[in-house]
Amino acid sequence: MLEIFKSNEERHLTRVEEISKGSWVNMVHPSEDEIIRVASETGIAVDFIKDALDDEERPRVEKEDGIVYIIVDYPYITHDESGFPIYETIPVGIIQTANCIITVSLKETPVLNEFKLNRVKEFYTFKKTRFALQILYVISIYYLRYLKQINKKTNEIERELHQSMKNKELYAFLALEKSLVYFTTSLKSNKVVLAKIMRFNYLKMYEEDKDLLEDVIIENTQAIEMAETYSSILSGMMDAFASIISNNLNMVMKFLTSITIILSFPTMVASFYGMNVDLPFQHNPFAFFLAISMAVLLAGLTAFIFWKKKYF
């Protein structure tokens, strides 16, 4: 999909058909024809567009012939078969040319939808440097937003695990831990890109742009710290619940073993008095009740001893 936007004279975002100076070209899983068209009209490298469409591409920034190429990871949500949210990251390419700015992504992203819906203040397509920095800022905000969702989801699963130990909740914990690993790795890679932009002046920035870049770095750093904190908490919770599950299993096994021992005494008494040989009190009219009483006494005494020792 290929979309072209431009801020009009009233500085409202409108959709246009042709790539012109001050426009924003948004490419979402573009076709080969769309890639060739944008590359030929803007002079950018086809390979970079295709790099941004590779979900395994690592974040980086480079400048060639006056064109700045930036790739960073942004967060997005998918769902598994049961509807449980899975948080992952995917690259987005930001290309700044002399006349326009181009964004390339493999999937539709809510990050860029914020701009298409005019939800970002002071956003104009002709302010290319500021637009690029605003994209990076919104990406950091979405990381923080999704991290809070992960933390909230973790608390919900923890409450469920307190009530019942099921594999479903444990698998959910594993999925969230995996998401935090993705987030931490991508955020640290984005941090390197932001540091290079700040250090080597890849983008021509005014003073307010530098302030915005510093805000982006601060938000990204905060997201890294949150991701690492939540990851440590989640890892500790996983270890704790693993110990709890193991302890519960030991308690169940101890209880079942105690019951087996208690029930073995009535079985032994019944076995002895079931032999086809002469037995004590076999001619006594109360022999059956004596055998039952002996079995109950032995089982009760054993149960009392186990109870005092807190075996169950």
mmCIF file of C-alpha atoms in Angstrom:
data_model
loop_
_atom_site.group_PDB
_atom_site.id
_atom_site.type_symbol
_atom_site.label_atom_id
_atom_site.label_comp_id
_atom_site.label_asym_id
_atom_site.label_seq_id
_atom_site.Cartn_x
_atom_site.Cartn_y
_atom_site.Cartn_z
ATOM 1 C CA MET A 1 0.000 0.000 0.000
ATOM 2 C CA LEU A 2 1.264 3.455 -0.937
ATOM 3 C CA GLU A 3 -0.124 6.632 0.627
ATOM 4 C CA ILE A 4 1.034 10.197 0.042
ATOM 5 C CA PHE A 5 0.156 13.011 2.476
ATOM 6 C CA LYS A 6 0.916 16.689 2.610
ATOM 7 C CA SER A 7 0.171 19.518 4.989
ATOM 8 C CA ASN A 8 -1.891 22.141 3.149
ATOM 9 C CA GLU A 9 -1.862 25.915 3.559
ATOM 10 C CA GLU A 10 -4.026 25.624 6.680
ATOM 11 C CA ARG A 11 -1.489 23.065 7.902
ATOM 12 C CA HIS A 12 -4.075 20.271 7.846
ATOM 13 C CA LEU A 13 -3.012 16.846 6.614
ATOM 14 C CA THR A 14 -4.486 15.958 3.224
ATOM 15 C CA ARG A 15 -3.970 13.006 0.941
ATOM 16 C CA VAL A 16 -2.476 13.656 -2.489
ATOM 17 C CA GLU A 17 -1.639 11.535 -5.507
ATOM 18 C CA GLU A 18 1.823 12.786 -6.480
ATOM 19 C CA ILE A 19 5.099 12.928 -4.572
ATOM 20 C CA SER A 20 6.112 16.570 -4.209
ATOM 21 C CA LYS A 21 8.242 18.789 -2.031
ATOM 22 C CA GLY A 22 7.134 18.728 1.599
ATOM 23 C CA SER A 23 5.107 15.515 1.243
ATOM 24 C CA TRP A 24 5.058 12.370 3.346
ATOM 25 C CA VAL A 25 5.147 9.006 1.569
ATOM 26 C CA ASN A 26 3.860 6.140 3.698
ATOM 27 C CA MET A 27 4.582 2.628 2.415
ATOM 28 C CA VAL A 28 2.959 -0.361 4.126
ATOM 29 C CA HIS A 29 3.957 -3.757 2.684
ATOM 30 C CA PRO A 30 4.397 -2.128 -0.732
ATOM 31 C CA SER A 31 4.360 -4.026 -3.997
ATOM 32 C CA GLU A 32 7.380 -4.203 -6.271
ATOM 33 C CA ASP A 33 5.883 -1.563 -8.590
ATOM 34 C CA GLU A 34 5.305 0.818 -5.678
ATOM 35 C CA ILE A 35 8.892 0.340 -4.472
ATOM 36 C CA ILE A 36 10.292 1.068 -7.945
ATOM 37 C CA ARG A 37 8.060 4.146 -8.332
ATOM 38 C CA VAL A 38 9.095 5.707 -5.015
ATOM 39 C CA ALA A 39 12.765 4.884 -5.577
ATOM 40 C CA SER A 40 12.780 6.431 -9.052
ATOM 41 C CA GLU A 41 10.890 9.582 -8.053
ATOM 42 C CA THR A 42 12.862 10.281 -4.870
ATOM 43 C CA GLY A 43 16.301 8.889 -5.694
ATOM 44 C CA ILE A 44 16.480 6.587 -2.694
ATOM 45 C CA ALA A 45 17.999 3.110 -2.759
ATOM 46 C CA VAL A 46 15.654 0.210 -3.468
ATOM 47 C CA ASP A 47 17.699 -2.008 -1.169
ATOM 48 C CA PHE A 48 17.000 0.196 1.835
ATOM 49 C CA ILE A 49 13.252 0.007 1.266
ATOM 50 C CA LYS A 50 13.508 -3.767 1.124
ATOM 51 C CA ASP A 51 15.709 -3.807 4.236
ATOM 52 C CA ALA A 52 12.973 -2.012 6.179
ATOM 53 C CA LEU A 53 10.531 -4.733 5.069
ATOM 54 C CA ASP A 54 12.686 -7.469 6.594
ATOM 55 C CA ASP A 55 11.303 -8.276 10.052
ATOM 56 C CA GLU A 56 14.765 -9.471 11.143
ATOM 57 C CA GLU A 57 16.544 -6.219 10.180
ATOM 58 C CA ARG A 58 18.391 -4.537 13.028
ATOM 59 C CA PRO A 59 18.044 -0.791 13.837
ATOM 60 C CA ARG A 60 20.638 1.472 12.266
ATOM 61 C CA VAL A 61 21.179 4.947 10.825
ATOM 62 C CA GLU A 62 23.275 5.999 7.843
ATOM 63 C CA LYS A 63 23.635 8.914 5.459
ATOM 64 C CA GLU A 64 24.417 8.676 1.761
ATOM 65 C CA ASP A 65 24.324 11.402 -0.911
ATOM 66 C CA GLY A 66 22.424 13.722 1.401
ATOM 67 C CA ILE A 67 19.720 11.126 2.114
ATOM 68 C CA VAL A 68 19.318 9.926 5.705
ATOM 69 C CA TYR A 69 18.237 6.313 6.239
ATOM 70 C CA ILE A 70 16.929 5.324 9.678
ATOM 71 C CA ILE A 71 15.622 1.927 10.769
ATOM 72 C CA VAL A 72 14.215 1.465 14.272
ATOM 73 C CA ASP A 73 11.999 -1.160 15.905
ATOM 74 C CA TYR A 74 8.477 -0.328 16.988
ATOM 75 C CA PRO A 75 6.163 -2.444 19.184
ATOM 76 C CA TYR A 76 2.982 -4.060 17.967
ATOM 77 C CA ILE A 77 0.410 -6.514 19.320
ATOM 78 C CA THR A 78 -0.687 -9.835 17.885
ATOM 79 C CA HIS A 79 -2.869 -12.538 19.440
ATOM 80 C CA ASP A 80 -2.477 -16.295 19.754
ATOM 81 C CA GLU A 81 -5.172 -18.919 19.123
ATOM 82 C CA SER A 82 -6.772 -18.293 22.523
ATOM 83 C CA GLY A 83 -6.858 -14.527 22.029
ATOM 84 C CA PHE A 84 -4.023 -13.801 24.469
ATOM 85 C CA PRO A 85 -2.048 -10.679 23.421
ATOM 86 C CA ILE A 86 1.510 -11.240 22.196
ATOM 87 C CA TYR A 87 3.829 -8.219 22.154
ATOM 88 C CA GLU A 88 6.542 -8.193 19.506
ATOM 89 C CA THR A 89 8.677 -5.684 17.613
ATOM 90 C CA ILE A 90 9.085 -5.005 13.908
ATOM 91 C CA PRO A 91 11.282 -2.554 11.943
ATOM 92 C CA VAL A 92 10.083 0.720 10.459
ATOM 93 C CA GLY A 93 12.199 2.674 7.988
ATOM 94 C CA ILE A 94 12.352 6.486 8.007
ATOM 95 C CA ILE A 95 13.984 8.065 4.966
ATOM 96 C CA GLN A 96 14.622 11.800 4.776
ATOM 97 C CA THR A 97 15.413 13.262 1.368
ATOM 98 C CA ALA A 98 15.884 16.875 0.343
ATOM 99 C CA ASN A 99 12.220 17.169 -0.651
ATOM 100 C CA CYS A 100 10.171 14.651 1.314
ATOM 101 C CA ILE A 101 10.104 12.039 4.040
ATOM 102 C CA ILE A 102 9.278 8.383 3.472
ATOM 103 C CA THR A 103 8.194 5.761 6.010
ATOM 104 C CA VAL A 104 8.365 2.035 5.228
ATOM 105 C CA SER A 105 6.859 -0.753 7.324
ATOM 106 C CA LEU A 106 5.843 -4.345 6.840
ATOM 107 C CA LYS A 107 2.566 -3.946 8.706
ATOM 108 C CA GLU A 108 0.072 -1.198 9.479
ATOM 109 C CA THR A 109 1.242 0.472 12.668
ATOM 110 C CA PRO A 110 -0.714 2.547 15.189
ATOM 111 C CA VAL A 111 2.416 4.705 15.563
ATOM 112 C CA LEU A 112 1.993 6.196 12.085
ATOM 113 C CA ASN A 113 -1.786 6.204 12.412
ATOM 114 C CA GLU A 114 -1.324 8.825 15.132
ATOM 115 C CA PHE A 115 0.018 11.160 12.429
ATOM 116 C CA LYS A 116 -2.521 10.191 9.776
ATOM 117 C CA LEU A 117 -5.319 11.003 12.235
ATOM 118 C CA ASN A 118 -3.720 14.363 13.204
ATOM 119 C CA ARG A 119 -3.311 13.358 16.850
ATOM 120 C CA VAL A 120 0.246 14.704 17.146
ATOM 121 C CA LYS A 121 0.668 18.360 17.981
ATOM 122 C CA GLU A 122 2.880 20.595 15.840
ATOM 123 C CA PHE A 123 3.059 17.963 13.093
ATOM 124 C CA TYR A 124 3.738 19.177 9.556
ATOM 125 C CA THR A 125 4.979 17.047 6.680
ATOM 126 C CA PHE A 126 7.294 19.777 5.403
ATOM 127 C CA LYS A 127 9.207 19.857 8.726
ATOM 128 C CA LYS A 128 11.053 16.669 7.877
ATOM 129 C CA THR A 129 13.545 16.561 10.751
ATOM 130 C CA ARG A 130 10.908 17.323 13.349
ATOM 131 C CA PHE A 131 8.570 14.770 11.774
ATOM 132 C CA ALA A 132 11.252 12.062 11.974
ATOM 133 C CA LEU A 133 11.947 12.895 15.617
ATOM 134 C CA GLN A 134 8.214 12.916 16.383
ATOM 135 C CA ILE A 135 7.938 9.398 14.942
ATOM 136 C CA LEU A 136 10.773 8.264 17.212
ATOM 137 C CA TYR A 137 9.091 9.953 20.174
ATOM 138 C CA VAL A 138 5.717 8.297 19.514
ATOM 139 C CA ILE A 139 7.462 4.918 19.179
ATOM 140 C CA SER A 140 8.997 5.399 22.645
ATOM 141 C CA ILE A 141 5.588 6.366 24.037
ATOM 142 C CA TYR A 142 4.052 3.194 22.604
ATOM 143 C CA TYR A 143 6.792 1.111 24.199
ATOM 144 C CA LEU A 144 5.940 2.641 27.574
ATOM 145 C CA ARG A 145 2.222 2.123 26.970
ATOM 146 C CA TYR A 146 2.639 -1.538 26.068
ATOM 147 C CA LEU A 147 5.004 -2.109 28.989
ATOM 148 C CA LYS A 148 2.298 -0.865 31.349
ATOM 149 C CA GLN A 149 -0.155 -3.239 29.669
ATOM 150 C CA ILE A 150 2.299 -6.114 30.176
ATOM 151 C CA ASN A 151 2.662 -5.207 33.845
ATOM 152 C CA LYS A 152 -1.122 -5.073 34.247
ATOM 153 C CA LYS A 153 -1.495 -8.424 32.487
ATOM 154 C CA THR A 154 1.192 -9.901 34.746
ATOM 155 C CA ASN A 155 -0.731 -8.832 37.857
ATOM 156 C CA GLU A 156 -3.939 -10.370 36.482
ATOM 157 C CA ILE A 157 -2.229 -13.694 35.752
ATOM 158 C CA GLU A 158 -0.616 -13.656 39.199
ATOM 159 C CA ARG A 159 -4.048 -13.352 40.837
ATOM 160 C CA GLU A 160 -5.295 -16.272 38.734
ATOM 161 C CA LEU A 161 -2.298 -18.387 39.703
ATOM 162 C CA HIS A 162 -2.998 -17.775 43.380
ATOM 163 C CA GLN A 163 -6.362 -19.463 42.883
ATOM 164 C CA SER A 164 -5.380 -22.315 40.575
ATOM 165 C CA MET A 165 -2.093 -23.580 39.170
ATOM 166 C CA LYS A 166 -2.808 -24.252 35.506
ATOM 167 C CA ASN A 167 -0.555 -24.604 32.497
ATOM 168 C CA LYS A 168 -2.512 -21.856 30.729
ATOM 169 C CA GLU A 169 -1.349 -19.184 33.180
ATOM 170 C CA LEU A 170 2.229 -20.452 33.110
ATOM 171 C CA TYR A 171 2.290 -20.315 29.311
ATOM 172 C CA ALA A 172 0.956 -16.757 29.527
ATOM 173 C CA PHE A 173 3.849 -15.857 31.832
ATOM 174 C CA LEU A 174 6.294 -17.343 29.337
ATOM 175 C CA ALA A 175 4.735 -15.315 26.506
ATOM 176 C CA LEU A 176 5.038 -12.082 28.505
ATOM 177 C CA GLU A 177 8.635 -12.854 29.439
ATOM 178 C CA LYS A 178 9.400 -13.430 25.759
ATOM 179 C CA SER A 179 7.768 -10.103 24.896
ATOM 180 C CA LEU A 180 9.920 -8.288 27.444
ATOM 181 C CA VAL A 181 13.052 -9.825 25.936
ATOM 182 C CA TYR A 182 11.982 -8.538 22.498
ATOM 183 C CA PHE A 183 11.279 -5.092 23.923
ATOM 184 C CA THR A 184 14.559 -4.848 25.819
ATOM 185 C CA THR A 185 16.616 -5.916 22.810
ATOM 186 C CA SER A 186 14.846 -3.537 20.428
ATOM 187 C CA LEU A 187 14.932 -0.598 22.836
ATOM 188 C CA LYS A 188 18.666 -0.977 23.370
ATOM 189 C CA SER A 189 19.201 -1.113 19.594
ATOM 190 C CA ASN A 190 17.040 2.003 19.182
ATOM 191 C CA LYS A 191 19.109 3.708 21.879
ATOM 192 C CA VAL A 192 22.253 3.188 19.809
ATOM 193 C CA VAL A 193 20.548 4.755 16.777
ATOM 194 C CA LEU A 194 19.367 7.752 18.829
ATOM 195 C CA ALA A 195 22.847 8.258 20.266
ATOM 196 C CA LYS A 196 24.371 8.256 16.766
ATOM 197 C CA ILE A 197 21.796 10.795 15.563
ATOM 198 C CA MET A 198 22.664 13.025 18.501
ATOM 199 C CA ARG A 199 26.431 12.597 18.194
ATOM 200 C CA PHE A 200 26.999 12.749 14.448
ATOM 201 C CA ASN A 201 24.249 15.184 13.410
ATOM 202 C CA TYR A 202 22.720 12.991 10.741
ATOM 203 C CA LEU A 203 19.687 15.296 10.796
ATOM 204 C CA LYS A 204 19.832 19.044 10.440
ATOM 205 C CA MET A 205 18.316 20.183 13.724
ATOM 206 C CA TYR A 206 17.275 23.470 15.265
ATOM 207 C CA GLU A 207 17.403 24.042 18.995
ATOM 208 C CA GLU A 208 13.824 22.839 19.521
ATOM 209 C CA ASP A 209 14.614 19.716 17.491
ATOM 210 C CA LYS A 210 17.552 18.941 19.770
ATOM 211 C CA ASP A 211 15.249 19.307 22.773
ATOM 212 C CA LEU A 212 12.817 16.867 21.167
ATOM 213 C CA LEU A 213 15.617 14.383 20.470
ATOM 214 C CA GLU A 214 16.702 14.604 24.105
ATOM 215 C CA ASP A 215 13.104 13.885 25.127
ATOM 216 C CA VAL A 216 13.092 10.862 22.816
ATOM 217 C CA ILE A 217 16.315 9.571 24.395
ATOM 218 C CA ILE A 218 14.895 10.076 27.895
ATOM 219 C CA GLU A 219 11.665 8.229 27.043
ATOM 220 C CA ASN A 220 13.617 5.416 25.378
ATOM 221 C CA THR A 221 15.920 5.094 28.401
ATOM 222 C CA GLN A 222 12.922 5.014 30.719
ATOM 223 C CA ALA A 223 11.354 2.283 28.583
ATOM 224 C CA ILE A 224 14.574 0.232 28.790
ATOM 225 C CA GLU A 225 14.622 0.541 32.569
ATOM 226 C CA MET A 226 10.942 -0.420 32.815
ATOM 227 C CA ALA A 227 11.414 -3.416 30.517
ATOM 228 C CA GLU A 228 14.413 -4.649 32.511
ATOM 229 C CA THR A 229 12.583 -4.125 35.814
ATOM 230 C CA TYR A 230 9.454 -5.951 34.663
ATOM 231 C CA SER A 231 11.601 -8.709 33.183
ATOM 232 C CA SER A 232 13.406 -9.198 36.506
ATOM 233 C CA ILE A 233 10.110 -9.218 38.399
ATOM 234 C CA LEU A 234 8.564 -11.687 35.975
ATOM 235 C CA SER A 235 11.610 -13.947 36.099
ATOM 236 C CA GLY A 236 11.496 -13.930 39.895
ATOM 237 C CA MET A 237 7.772 -14.693 39.851
ATOM 238 C CA MET A 238 8.329 -17.600 37.463
ATOM 239 C CA ASP A 239 10.960 -19.058 39.802
ATOM 240 C CA ALA A 240 8.713 -18.522 42.821
ATOM 241 C CA PHE A 241 5.703 -20.179 41.197
ATOM 242 C CA ALA A 242 7.878 -23.058 40.016
ATOM 243 C CA SER A 243 8.915 -23.591 43.645
ATOM 244 C CA ILE A 244 5.294 -23.318 44.793
ATOM 245 C CA ILE A 245 4.148 -25.863 42.220
ATOM 246 C CA SER A 246 6.948 -28.229 43.253
ATOM 247 C CA ASN A 247 6.074 -27.758 46.929
ATOM 248 C CA ASN A 248 2.370 -28.369 46.231
ATOM 249 C CA LEU A 249 3.275 -31.554 44.392
ATOM 250 C CA ASN A 250 5.366 -32.703 47.357
ATOM 251 C CA MET A 251 2.463 -32.012 49.712
ATOM 252 C CA VAL A 252 0.088 -33.997 47.523
ATOM 253 C CA MET A 253 2.509 -36.903 47.315
ATOM 254 C CA LYS A 254 3.030 -36.825 51.091
ATOM 255 C CA PHE A 255 -0.736 -36.819 51.668
ATOM 256 C CA LEU A 256 -1.311 -39.715 49.258
ATOM 257 C CA THR A 257 1.541 -41.691 50.837
ATOM 258 C CA SER A 258 0.071 -41.149 54.308
ATOM 259 C CA ILE A 259 -3.366 -42.297 53.155
ATOM 260 C CA THR A 260 -1.807 -45.380 51.542
ATOM 261 C CA ILE A 261 -0.036 -46.309 54.783
ATOM 262 C CA ILE A 262 -3.189 -45.770 56.845
ATOM 263 C CA LEU A 263 -5.283 -47.913 54.525
ATOM 264 C CA SER A 264 -2.646 -50.657 54.512
ATOM 265 C CA PHE A 265 -3.486 -51.692 58.116
ATOM 266 C CA PRO A 266 -7.134 -52.635 57.440
ATOM 267 C CA THR A 267 -5.880 -54.471 54.348
ATOM 268 C CA MET A 268 -3.328 -56.410 56.418
ATOM 269 C CA VAL A 269 -5.885 -57.366 59.067
ATOM 270 C CA ALA A 270 -8.378 -58.447 56.416
ATOM 271 C CA SER A 271 -5.652 -60.452 54.673
ATOM 272 C CA PHE A 272 -4.648 -62.266 57.853
ATOM 273 C CA TYR A 273 -8.217 -63.156 58.745
ATOM 274 C CA GLY A 274 -8.930 -64.217 55.200
ATOM 275 C CA MET A 275 -6.436 -67.116 55.388
ATOM 276 C CA ASN A 276 -7.823 -70.629 55.190
ATOM 277 C CA VAL A 277 -6.043 -71.778 58.416
ATOM 278 C CA ASP A 278 -6.849 -71.853 62.105
ATOM 279 C CA LEU A 279 -6.916 -68.297 63.494
ATOM 280 C CA PRO A 280 -7.380 -66.844 66.990
ATOM 281 C CA PHE A 281 -10.989 -66.117 67.914
ATOM 282 C CA GLN A 282 -12.201 -67.728 64.679
ATOM 283 C CA HIS A 283 -15.023 -69.507 66.529
ATOM 284 C CA ASN A 284 -15.926 -66.433 68.552
ATOM 285 C CA PRO A 285 -19.301 -65.009 67.453
ATOM 286 C CA PHE A 286 -17.759 -61.514 67.613
ATOM 287 C CA ALA A 287 -14.669 -62.398 65.561
ATOM 288 C CA PHE A 288 -15.691 -60.152 62.653
ATOM 289 C CA PHE A 289 -16.218 -57.171 64.931
ATOM 290 C CA LEU A 290 -12.897 -57.861 66.641
ATOM 291 C CA ALA A 291 -11.084 -57.856 63.316
ATOM 292 C CA ILE A 292 -12.835 -54.646 62.222
ATOM 293 C CA SER A 293 -12.048 -53.006 65.565
ATOM 294 C CA MET A 294 -8.391 -54.016 65.321
ATOM 295 C CA ALA A 295 -8.184 -52.576 61.777
ATOM 296 C CA VAL A 296 -9.884 -49.325 62.782
ATOM 297 C CA LEU A 297 -7.668 -49.009 65.883
ATOM 298 C CA LEU A 298 -4.439 -49.474 63.939
ATOM 299 C CA ALA A 299 -5.548 -47.108 61.149
ATOM 300 C CA GLY A 300 -6.772 -44.500 63.629
ATOM 301 C CA LEU A 301 -3.580 -44.671 65.687
ATOM 302 C CA THR A 302 -1.458 -44.263 62.555
ATOM 303 C CA ALA A 303 -3.607 -41.354 61.343
ATOM 304 C CA PHE A 304 -3.273 -39.663 64.759
ATOM 305 C CA ILE A 305 0.538 -40.005 64.670
ATOM 306 C CA PHE A 306 0.703 -38.586 61.114
ATOM 307 C CA TRP A 307 -1.578 -35.723 62.109
ATOM 308 C CA LYS A 308 0.615 -34.840 65.088
ATOM 309 C CA LYS A 309 3.639 -34.836 62.810
ATOM 310 C CA LYS A 310 1.687 -32.643 60.341
ATOM 311 C CA TYR A 311 2.018 -35.044 57.452
ATOM 312 C CA PHE A 312 -1.417 -33.875 56.294
#
